[in-house]
Structures are given as structure tokens and as C-alpha cells.
PDB file of C-alpha atoms in Angstrom:
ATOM      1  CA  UNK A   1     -94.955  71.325 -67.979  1.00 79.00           C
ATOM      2  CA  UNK A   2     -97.004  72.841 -70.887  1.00 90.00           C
ATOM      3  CA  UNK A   3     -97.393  69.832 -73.187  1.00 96.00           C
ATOM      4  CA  UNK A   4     -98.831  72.068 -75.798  1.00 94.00           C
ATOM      5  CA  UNK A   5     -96.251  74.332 -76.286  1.00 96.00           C
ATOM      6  CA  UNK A   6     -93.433  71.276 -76.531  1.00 97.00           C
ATOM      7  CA  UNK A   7     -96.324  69.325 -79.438  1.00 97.00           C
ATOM      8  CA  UNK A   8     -96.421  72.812 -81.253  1.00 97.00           C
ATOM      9  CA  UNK A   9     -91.901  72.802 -81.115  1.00 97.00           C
ATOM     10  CA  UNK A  10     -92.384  69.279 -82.483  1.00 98.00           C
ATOM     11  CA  UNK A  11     -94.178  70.041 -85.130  1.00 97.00           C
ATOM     12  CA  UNK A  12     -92.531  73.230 -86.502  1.00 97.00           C
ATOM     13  CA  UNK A  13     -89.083  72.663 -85.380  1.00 97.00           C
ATOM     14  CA  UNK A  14     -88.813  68.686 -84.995  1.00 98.00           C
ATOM     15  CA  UNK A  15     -87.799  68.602 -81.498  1.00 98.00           C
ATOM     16  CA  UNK A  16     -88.259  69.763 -77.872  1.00 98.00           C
ATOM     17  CA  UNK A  17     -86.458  69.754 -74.991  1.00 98.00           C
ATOM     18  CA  UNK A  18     -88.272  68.814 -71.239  1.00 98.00           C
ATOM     19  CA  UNK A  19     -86.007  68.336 -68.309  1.00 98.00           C
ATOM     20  CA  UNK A  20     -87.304  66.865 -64.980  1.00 97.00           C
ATOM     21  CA  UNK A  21     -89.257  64.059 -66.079  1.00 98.00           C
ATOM     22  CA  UNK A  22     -87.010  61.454 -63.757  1.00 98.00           C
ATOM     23  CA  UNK A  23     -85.656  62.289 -60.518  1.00 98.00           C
ATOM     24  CA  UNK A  24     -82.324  61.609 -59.362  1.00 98.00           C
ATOM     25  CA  UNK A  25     -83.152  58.718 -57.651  1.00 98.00           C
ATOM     26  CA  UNK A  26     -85.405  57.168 -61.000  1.00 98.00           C
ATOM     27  CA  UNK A  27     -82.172  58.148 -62.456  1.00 98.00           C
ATOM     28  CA  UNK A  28     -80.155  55.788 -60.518  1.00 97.00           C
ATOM     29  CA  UNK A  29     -82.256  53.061 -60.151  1.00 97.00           C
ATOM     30  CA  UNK A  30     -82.246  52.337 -64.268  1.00 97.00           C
ATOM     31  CA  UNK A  31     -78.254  52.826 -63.974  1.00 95.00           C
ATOM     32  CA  UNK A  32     -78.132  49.806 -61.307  1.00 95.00           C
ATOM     33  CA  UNK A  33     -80.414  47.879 -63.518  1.00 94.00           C
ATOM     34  CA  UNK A  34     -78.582  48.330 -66.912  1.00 90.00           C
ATOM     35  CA  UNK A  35     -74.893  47.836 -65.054  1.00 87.00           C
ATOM     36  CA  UNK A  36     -76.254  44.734 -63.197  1.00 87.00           C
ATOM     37  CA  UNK A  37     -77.250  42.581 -66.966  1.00 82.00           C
ATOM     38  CA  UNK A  38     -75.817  39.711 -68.333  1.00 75.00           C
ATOM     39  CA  UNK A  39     -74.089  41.354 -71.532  1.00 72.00           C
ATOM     40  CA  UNK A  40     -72.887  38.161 -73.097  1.00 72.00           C
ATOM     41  CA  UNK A  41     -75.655  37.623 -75.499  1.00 69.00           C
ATOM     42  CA  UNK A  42     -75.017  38.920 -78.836  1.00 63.00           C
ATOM     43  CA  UNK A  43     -77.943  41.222 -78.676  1.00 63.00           C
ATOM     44  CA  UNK A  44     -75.235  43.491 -76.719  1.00 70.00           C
ATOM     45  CA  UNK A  45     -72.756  45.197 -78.589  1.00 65.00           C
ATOM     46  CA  UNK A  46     -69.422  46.122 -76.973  1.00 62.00           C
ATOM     47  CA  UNK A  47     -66.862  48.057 -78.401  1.00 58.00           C
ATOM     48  CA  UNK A  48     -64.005  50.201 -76.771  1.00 53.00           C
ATOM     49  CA  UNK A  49     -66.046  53.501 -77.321  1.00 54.00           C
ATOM     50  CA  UNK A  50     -69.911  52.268 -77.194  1.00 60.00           C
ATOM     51  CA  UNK A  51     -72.067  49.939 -75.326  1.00 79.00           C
ATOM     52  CA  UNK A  52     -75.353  50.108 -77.044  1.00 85.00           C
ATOM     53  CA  UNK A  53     -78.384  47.129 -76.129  1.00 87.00           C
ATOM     54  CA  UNK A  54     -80.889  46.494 -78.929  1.00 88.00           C
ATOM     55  CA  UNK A  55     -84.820  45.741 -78.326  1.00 90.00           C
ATOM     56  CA  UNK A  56     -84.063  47.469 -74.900  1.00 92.00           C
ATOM     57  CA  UNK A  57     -87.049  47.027 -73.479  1.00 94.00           C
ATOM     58  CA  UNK A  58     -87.665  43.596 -74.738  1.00 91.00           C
ATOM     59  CA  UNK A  59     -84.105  42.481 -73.894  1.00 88.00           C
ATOM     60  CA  UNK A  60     -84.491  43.944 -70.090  1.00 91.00           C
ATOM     61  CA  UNK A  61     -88.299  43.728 -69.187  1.00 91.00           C
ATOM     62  CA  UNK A  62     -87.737  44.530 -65.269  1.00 92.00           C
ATOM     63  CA  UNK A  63     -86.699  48.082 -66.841  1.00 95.00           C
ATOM     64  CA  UNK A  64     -90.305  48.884 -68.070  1.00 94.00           C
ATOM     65  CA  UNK A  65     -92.215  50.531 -64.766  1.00 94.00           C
ATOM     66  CA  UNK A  66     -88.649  52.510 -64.646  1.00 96.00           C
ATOM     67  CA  UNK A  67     -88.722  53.779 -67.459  1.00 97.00           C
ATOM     68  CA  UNK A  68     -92.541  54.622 -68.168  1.00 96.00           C
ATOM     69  CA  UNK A  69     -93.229  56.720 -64.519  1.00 96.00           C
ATOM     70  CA  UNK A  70     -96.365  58.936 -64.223  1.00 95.00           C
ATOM     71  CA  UNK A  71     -94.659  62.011 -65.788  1.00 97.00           C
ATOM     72  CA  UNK A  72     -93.376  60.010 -69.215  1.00 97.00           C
ATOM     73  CA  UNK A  73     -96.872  58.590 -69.819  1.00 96.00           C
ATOM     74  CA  UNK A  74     -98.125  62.307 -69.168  1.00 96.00           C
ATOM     75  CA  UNK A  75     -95.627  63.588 -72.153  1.00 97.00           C
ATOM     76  CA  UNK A  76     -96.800  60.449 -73.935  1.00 97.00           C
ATOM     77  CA  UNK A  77    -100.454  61.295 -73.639  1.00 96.00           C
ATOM     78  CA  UNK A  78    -100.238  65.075 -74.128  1.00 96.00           C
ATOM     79  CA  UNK A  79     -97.558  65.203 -77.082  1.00 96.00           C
ATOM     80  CA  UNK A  80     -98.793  62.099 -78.921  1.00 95.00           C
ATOM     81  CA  UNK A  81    -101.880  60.254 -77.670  1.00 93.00           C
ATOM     82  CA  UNK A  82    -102.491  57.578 -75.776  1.00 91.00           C
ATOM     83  CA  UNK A  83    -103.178  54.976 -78.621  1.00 95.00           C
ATOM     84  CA  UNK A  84     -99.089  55.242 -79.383  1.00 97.00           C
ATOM     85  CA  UNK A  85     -97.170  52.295 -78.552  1.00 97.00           C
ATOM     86  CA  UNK A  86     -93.499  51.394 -78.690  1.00 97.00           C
ATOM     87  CA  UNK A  87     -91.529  50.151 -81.625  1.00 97.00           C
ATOM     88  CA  UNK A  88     -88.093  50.366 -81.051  1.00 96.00           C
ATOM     89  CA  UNK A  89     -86.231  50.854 -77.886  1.00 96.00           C
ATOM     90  CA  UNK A  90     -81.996  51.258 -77.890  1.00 94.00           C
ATOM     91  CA  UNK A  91     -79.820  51.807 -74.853  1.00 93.00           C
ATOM     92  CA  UNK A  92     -76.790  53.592 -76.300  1.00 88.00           C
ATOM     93  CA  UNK A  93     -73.789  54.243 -74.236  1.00 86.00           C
ATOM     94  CA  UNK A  94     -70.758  56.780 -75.369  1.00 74.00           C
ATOM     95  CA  UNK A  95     -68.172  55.988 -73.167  1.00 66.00           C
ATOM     96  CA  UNK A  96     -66.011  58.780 -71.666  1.00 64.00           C
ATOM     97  CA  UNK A  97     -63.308  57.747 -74.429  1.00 64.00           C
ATOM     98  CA  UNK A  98     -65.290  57.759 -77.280  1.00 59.00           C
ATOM     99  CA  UNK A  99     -63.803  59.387 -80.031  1.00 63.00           C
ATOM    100  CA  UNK A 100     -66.122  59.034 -82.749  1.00 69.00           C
ATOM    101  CA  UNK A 101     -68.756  61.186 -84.757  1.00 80.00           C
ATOM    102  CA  UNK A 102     -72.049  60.453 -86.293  1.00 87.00           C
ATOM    103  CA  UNK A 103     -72.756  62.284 -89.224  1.00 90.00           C
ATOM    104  CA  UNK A 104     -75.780  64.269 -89.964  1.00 93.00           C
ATOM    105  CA  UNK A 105     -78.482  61.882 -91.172  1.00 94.00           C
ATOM    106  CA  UNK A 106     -82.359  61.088 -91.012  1.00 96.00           C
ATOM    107  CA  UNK A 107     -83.395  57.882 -89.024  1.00 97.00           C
ATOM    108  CA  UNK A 108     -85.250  55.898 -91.936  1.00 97.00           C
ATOM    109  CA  UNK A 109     -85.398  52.677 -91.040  1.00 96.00           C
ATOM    110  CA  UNK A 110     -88.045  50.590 -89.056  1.00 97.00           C
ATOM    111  CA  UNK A 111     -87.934  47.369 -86.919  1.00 96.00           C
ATOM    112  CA  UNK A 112     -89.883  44.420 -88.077  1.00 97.00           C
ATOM    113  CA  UNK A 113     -89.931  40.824 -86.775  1.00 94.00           C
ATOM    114  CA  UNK A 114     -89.195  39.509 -90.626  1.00 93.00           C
ATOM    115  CA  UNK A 115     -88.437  40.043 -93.886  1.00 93.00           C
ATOM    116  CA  UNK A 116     -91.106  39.414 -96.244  1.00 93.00           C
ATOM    117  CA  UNK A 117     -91.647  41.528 -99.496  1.00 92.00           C
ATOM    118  CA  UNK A 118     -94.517  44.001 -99.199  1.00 94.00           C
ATOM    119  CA  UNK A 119     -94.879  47.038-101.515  1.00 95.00           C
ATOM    120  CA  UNK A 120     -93.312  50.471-100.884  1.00 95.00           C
ATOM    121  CA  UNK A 121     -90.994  48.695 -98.359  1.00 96.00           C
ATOM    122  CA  UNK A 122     -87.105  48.633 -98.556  1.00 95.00           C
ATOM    123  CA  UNK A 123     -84.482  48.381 -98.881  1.00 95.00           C
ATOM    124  CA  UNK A 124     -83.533  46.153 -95.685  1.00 96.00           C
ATOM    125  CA  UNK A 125     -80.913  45.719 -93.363  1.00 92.00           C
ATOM    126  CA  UNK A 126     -79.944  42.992 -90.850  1.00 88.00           C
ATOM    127  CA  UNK A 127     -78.574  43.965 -87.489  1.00 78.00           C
ATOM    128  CA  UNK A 128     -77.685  40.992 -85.285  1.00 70.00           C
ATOM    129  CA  UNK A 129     -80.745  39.167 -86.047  1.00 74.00           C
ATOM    130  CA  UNK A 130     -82.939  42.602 -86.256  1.00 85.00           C
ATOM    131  CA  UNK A 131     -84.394  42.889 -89.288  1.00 94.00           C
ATOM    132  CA  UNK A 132     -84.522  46.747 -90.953  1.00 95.00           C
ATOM    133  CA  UNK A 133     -86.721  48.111 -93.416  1.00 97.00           C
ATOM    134  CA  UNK A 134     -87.465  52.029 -94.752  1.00 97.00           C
ATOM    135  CA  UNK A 135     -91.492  51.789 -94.872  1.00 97.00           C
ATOM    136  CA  UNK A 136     -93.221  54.548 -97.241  1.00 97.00           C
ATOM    137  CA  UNK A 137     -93.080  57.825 -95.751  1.00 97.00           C
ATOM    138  CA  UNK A 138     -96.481  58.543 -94.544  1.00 97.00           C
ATOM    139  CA  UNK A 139     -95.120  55.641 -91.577  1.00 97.00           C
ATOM    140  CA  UNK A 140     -91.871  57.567 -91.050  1.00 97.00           C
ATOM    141  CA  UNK A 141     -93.855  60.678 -90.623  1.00 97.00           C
ATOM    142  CA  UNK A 142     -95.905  59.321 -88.088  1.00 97.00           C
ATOM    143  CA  UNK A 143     -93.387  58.446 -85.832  1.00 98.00           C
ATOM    144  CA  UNK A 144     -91.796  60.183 -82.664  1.00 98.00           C
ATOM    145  CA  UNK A 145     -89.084  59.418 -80.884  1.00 98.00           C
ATOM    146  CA  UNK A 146     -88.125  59.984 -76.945  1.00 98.00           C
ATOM    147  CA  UNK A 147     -84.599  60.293 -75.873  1.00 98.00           C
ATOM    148  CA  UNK A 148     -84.193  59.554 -71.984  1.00 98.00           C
ATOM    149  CA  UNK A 149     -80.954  61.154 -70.955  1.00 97.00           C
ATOM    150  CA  UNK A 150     -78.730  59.795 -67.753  1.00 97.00           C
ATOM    151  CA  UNK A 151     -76.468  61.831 -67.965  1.00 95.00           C
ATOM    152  CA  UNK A 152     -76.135  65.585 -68.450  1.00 95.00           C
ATOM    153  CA  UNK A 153     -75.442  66.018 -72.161  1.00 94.00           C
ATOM    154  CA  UNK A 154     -73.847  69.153 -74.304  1.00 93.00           C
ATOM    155  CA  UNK A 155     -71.640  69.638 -77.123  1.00 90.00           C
ATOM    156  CA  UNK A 156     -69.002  68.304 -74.734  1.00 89.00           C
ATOM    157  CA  UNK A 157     -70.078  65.042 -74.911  1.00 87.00           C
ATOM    158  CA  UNK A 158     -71.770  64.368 -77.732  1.00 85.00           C
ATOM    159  CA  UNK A 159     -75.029  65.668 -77.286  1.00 91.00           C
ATOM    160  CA  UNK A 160     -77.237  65.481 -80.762  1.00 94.00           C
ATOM    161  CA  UNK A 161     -76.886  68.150 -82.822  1.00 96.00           C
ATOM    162  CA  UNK A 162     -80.191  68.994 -84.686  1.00 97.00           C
ATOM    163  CA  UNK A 163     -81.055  70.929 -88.319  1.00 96.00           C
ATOM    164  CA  UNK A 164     -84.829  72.462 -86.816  1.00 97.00           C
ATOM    165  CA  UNK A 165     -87.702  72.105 -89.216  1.00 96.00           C
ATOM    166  CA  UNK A 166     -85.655  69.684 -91.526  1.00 95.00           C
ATOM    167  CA  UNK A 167     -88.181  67.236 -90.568  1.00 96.00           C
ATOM    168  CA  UNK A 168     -90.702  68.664 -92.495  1.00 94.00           C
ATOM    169  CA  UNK A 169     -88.923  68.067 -95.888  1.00 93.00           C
ATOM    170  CA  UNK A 170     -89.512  64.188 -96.711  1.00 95.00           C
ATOM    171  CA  UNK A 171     -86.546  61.956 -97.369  1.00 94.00           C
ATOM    172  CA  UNK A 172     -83.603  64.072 -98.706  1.00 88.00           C
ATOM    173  CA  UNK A 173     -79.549  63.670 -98.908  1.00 85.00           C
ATOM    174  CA  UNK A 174     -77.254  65.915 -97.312  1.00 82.00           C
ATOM    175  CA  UNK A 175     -75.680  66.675-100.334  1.00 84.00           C
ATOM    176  CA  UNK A 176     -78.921  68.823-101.375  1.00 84.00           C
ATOM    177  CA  UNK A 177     -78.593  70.671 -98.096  1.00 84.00           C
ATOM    178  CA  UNK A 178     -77.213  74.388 -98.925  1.00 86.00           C
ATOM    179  CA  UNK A 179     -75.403  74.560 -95.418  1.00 84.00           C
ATOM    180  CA  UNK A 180     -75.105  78.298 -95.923  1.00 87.00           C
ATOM    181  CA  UNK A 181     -78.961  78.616 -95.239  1.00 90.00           C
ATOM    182  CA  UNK A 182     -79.309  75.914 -92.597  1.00 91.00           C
ATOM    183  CA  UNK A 183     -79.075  76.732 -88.661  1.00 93.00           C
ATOM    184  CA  UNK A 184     -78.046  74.191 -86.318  1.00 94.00           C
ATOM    185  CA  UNK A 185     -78.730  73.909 -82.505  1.00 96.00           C
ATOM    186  CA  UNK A 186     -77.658  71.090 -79.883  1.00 96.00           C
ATOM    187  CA  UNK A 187     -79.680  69.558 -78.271  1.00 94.00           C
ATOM    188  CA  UNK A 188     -78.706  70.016 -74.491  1.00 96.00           C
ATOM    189  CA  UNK A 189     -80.486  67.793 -71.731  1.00 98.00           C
ATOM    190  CA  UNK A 190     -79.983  67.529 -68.595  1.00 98.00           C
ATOM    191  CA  UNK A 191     -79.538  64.276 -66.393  1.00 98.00           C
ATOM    192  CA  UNK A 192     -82.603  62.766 -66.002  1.00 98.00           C
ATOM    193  CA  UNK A 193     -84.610  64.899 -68.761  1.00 98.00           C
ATOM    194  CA  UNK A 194     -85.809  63.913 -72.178  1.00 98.00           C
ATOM    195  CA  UNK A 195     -85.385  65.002 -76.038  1.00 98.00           C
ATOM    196  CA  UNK A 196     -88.368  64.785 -78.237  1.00 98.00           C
ATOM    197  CA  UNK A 197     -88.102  64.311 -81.795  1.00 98.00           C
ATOM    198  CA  UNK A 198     -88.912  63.400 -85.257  1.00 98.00           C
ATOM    199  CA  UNK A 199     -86.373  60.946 -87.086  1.00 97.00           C
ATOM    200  CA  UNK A 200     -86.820  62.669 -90.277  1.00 97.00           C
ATOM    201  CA  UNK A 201     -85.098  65.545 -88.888  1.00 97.00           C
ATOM    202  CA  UNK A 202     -81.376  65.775 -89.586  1.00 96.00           C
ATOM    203  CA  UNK A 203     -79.493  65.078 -86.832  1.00 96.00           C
ATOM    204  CA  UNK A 204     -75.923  63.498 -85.688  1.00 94.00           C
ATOM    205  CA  UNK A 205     -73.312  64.254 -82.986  1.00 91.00           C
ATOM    206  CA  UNK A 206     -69.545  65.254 -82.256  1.00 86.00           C
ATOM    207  CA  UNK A 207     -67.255  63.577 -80.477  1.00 81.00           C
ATOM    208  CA  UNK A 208     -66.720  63.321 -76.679  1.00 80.00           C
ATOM    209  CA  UNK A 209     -64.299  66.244 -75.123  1.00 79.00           C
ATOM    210  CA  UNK A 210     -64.867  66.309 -72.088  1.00 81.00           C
ATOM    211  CA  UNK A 211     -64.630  62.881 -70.466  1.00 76.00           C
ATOM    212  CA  UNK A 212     -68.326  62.372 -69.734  1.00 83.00           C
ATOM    213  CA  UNK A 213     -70.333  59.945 -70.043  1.00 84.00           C
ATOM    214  CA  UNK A 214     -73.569  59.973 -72.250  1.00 88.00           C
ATOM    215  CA  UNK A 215     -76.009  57.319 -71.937  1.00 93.00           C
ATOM    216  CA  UNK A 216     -79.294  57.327 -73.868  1.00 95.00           C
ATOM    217  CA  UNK A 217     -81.981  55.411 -73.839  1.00 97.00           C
ATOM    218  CA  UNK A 218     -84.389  56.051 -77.566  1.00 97.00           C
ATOM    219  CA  UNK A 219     -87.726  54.503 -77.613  1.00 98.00           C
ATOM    220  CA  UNK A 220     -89.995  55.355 -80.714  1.00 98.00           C
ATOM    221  CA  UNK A 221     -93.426  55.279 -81.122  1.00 98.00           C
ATOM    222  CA  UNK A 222     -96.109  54.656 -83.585  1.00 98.00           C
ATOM    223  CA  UNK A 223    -100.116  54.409 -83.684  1.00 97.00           C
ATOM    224  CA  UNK A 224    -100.234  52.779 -86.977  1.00 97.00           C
ATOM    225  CA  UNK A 225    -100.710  48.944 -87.757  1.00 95.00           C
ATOM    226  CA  UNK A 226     -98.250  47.681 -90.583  1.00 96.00           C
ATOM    227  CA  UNK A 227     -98.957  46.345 -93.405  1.00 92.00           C
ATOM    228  CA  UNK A 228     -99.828  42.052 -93.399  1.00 93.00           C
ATOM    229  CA  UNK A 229     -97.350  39.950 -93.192  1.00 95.00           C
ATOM    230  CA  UNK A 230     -95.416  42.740 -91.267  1.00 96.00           C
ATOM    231  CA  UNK A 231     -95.479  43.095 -87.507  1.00 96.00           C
ATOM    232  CA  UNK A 232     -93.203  45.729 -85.338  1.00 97.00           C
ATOM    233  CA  UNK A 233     -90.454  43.931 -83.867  1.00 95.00           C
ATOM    234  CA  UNK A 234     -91.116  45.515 -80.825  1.00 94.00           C
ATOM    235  CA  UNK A 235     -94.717  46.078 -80.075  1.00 95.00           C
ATOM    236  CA  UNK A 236     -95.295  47.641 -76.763  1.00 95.00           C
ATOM    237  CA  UNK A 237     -98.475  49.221 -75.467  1.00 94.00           C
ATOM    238  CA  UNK A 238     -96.996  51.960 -73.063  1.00 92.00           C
ATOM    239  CA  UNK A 239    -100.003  51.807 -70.640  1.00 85.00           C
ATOM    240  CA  UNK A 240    -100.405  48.160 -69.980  1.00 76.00           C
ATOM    241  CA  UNK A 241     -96.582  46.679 -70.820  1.00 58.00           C
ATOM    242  CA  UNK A 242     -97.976  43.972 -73.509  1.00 59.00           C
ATOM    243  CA  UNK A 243     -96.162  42.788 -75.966  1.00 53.00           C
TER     244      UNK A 243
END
């Protein structure tokens, strides 16, 4: 696993592929955990096409020494540094059904345990009880996001679909994209293996055609301290589990 030459495909292209980081037995053992939960609270959201669990790791603690095995803390040391910590953690699952799109798009918003007004923050959302922000960009910048994949994933099924080196353009709309000049790739990952990327890169996905299943799990990370009153919702340190 050559950590440097997936930090250098970060940086220029604003993602990287690594398969292998979780075995098939890892693999399973998360499954059983996730399908055994109590889904009634209303931090769960069902629908006929998605499943997807917000605050993930806060939500489903016993998950944690799953997730974060010898090889992910590895990636985590080598690609970002140890002194990241988590800030956001989704479980997403597109049901063999689904039959819906998501539209290219830059992930611009941050988790924060209120809303209070600070400078160069907003605008806000409100996601059951989640509170949403878009923070200045240096913050965006700084963040990286891992995508644990349980199942294999292609275009079949809704793997993401990525715009490479978009990340490196600030805060944009599509509309100013000239889509004659842009390439796209998908992001393909096999069944246990992981997508790095940036959220400022454009990215979105295609429907499901092939009846598989695609379950994610997207944890991002940070090394920077918000701005007072502000706090990450989520606040994880990666190497120790506290909150």
C-alpha cells in the first residue's frame, strides 16, 4: 500500500481508490452490527429506496474498533496525519430498488452541535435535529473524506461518479462547468475497500441497474478547531475513540 502515491492522487485529482483495507470477515461483522440496530429513532431514515443512519458512529458506538482496524488508521496516518479526527460519519444504504440519482454537486456543508451566528458561516440547514452550516473555505479545504464500501460498487449500482481535479477550484456552480472540457471517471471499489476524497470535488451518482446493493459508510475528517461558540457535532479522535 504506497500511501504516498494515493496523498499525491488526492491532491491533484481529489480522490483515490485503495481496496483491501477490510477483509471479508471485517466486512461481515459491521453488516451483522448495522442489520441487528434498533431503527426506530428518528435519527434513522427509511425510505423505499435508502436507509441512511446519521452521526453513525455516535448513533452505533460498538461499531468504532470495526470500523477503525490497523490498516484504516495506517491510511489515516499516512494520507492525513494523525492529529485528524472525525466530524461526520453517515451510513448510507441504496437498496437494490433504488431508482434515484444524485446530481453532480460539492459537499459544502459542516456538522455542528448548534446554531449560533459566527462570521463567514452560513447559510444553515437542519436535518432531523443536525444542525448544517457552509464554514469559510479554508475549513472545507481542509477536510477529507473516507468512503468504506460493503459492497462491490460500479456504475451498475451507483457507484460515485467523480469530475478529477475539480476540487481544486473553490466553491463553484455547475452551471459554470463547460462539460465539453470536463472528464469524468467512476469511482469503482470493491467490497471491503475504501474511496478517498475531497468534498469540494464534484461528484454524484446514477441510478441502480443492476440489483445490487451499495452500502457506504462516509466519515470525514478535520484537524482544525472551529471557531467559539462552535463545536463539531461529531468530534472523534480516531486513535483513542473520545468524544
Amino acid at each position: 500500500m504506497n500511501l504516498y502515491e494515493h496523498k499525491e492522487a488526492i491532491l491533484e485529482n481529489g480522490f483515490t481508490v485503495i481496496n483491501g483495507i477490510f477483509s471479508e470477515n471485517e466486512v461481515a461483522k459491521i453488516i451483522k452490527v448495522v442489520e441487528n440496530i434498533d431503527t426506530s429513532k428518528p435519527i434513522f431514515r427509511k425510505s423505499t429506496d435508502l436507509f441512511a443512519i446519521r452521526q453513525f458512529l455516535k448513533e452505533i458506538p460498538e461499531i468504532k474498533d470495526l470500523i477503525f482496524n490497523e490498516k484504516i488508521k495506517e491510511v489515516i496516518k499516512g494520507v492525513f496525519g494523525n492529529q485528524y479526527f472525525v466530524v461526520k460519519s453517515i451510513y448510507f444504504d441504496k437498496l437494490e430498488t433504488s431508482n434515484w440519482y444524485v446530481a453532480y454537486h460539492q459537499d459544502l456543508t459542516i456538522s455542528v452541535d448548534k446554531k449560533e451566528i459566527v462570521s463567514g458561516f452560513g447559510p444553515w440547514t437542519t436535518k432531523q435535529d443536525q444542525f448544517g452550516v457552509q464554514p469559510p473555505l479554508d475549513i472545507l479545504e481542509n477536510i477529507y473524506t473516507i468512503r468504506i464500501h460493503l459492497d462491490d460498487t460500479d456504475e451498475n449500482n451507483g457507484a460515485l461518479k467523480v469530475i478529477p481535479k475539480s476540487h481544486r477550484r473553490g466553491i463553484y456552480r455547475t452551471e459554470e462547468m463547460d462539460w465539453n472540457r470536463e472528464t469524468e471517471e467512476i469511482g469503482k471499489v470493491k467490497r471491503g475497500g475504501i474511496m478517498i476524497m475531497k468534498p469540494l470535488i464534484f461528484h454524484g451518482s446514477n441510478r441502480t441497474f443492476n440489483g445490487k446493493k451499495r452500502r457506504v459508510i462516509h466519515i470525514e475528517f478535520s484537524d482544525v478547531q472551529l471557531q467559539s461558540p462552535l463545536c463539531w457535532a461529531e468530534k472523534m479522535n480516531v486513535f483513542t475513540h473520545n468524544i
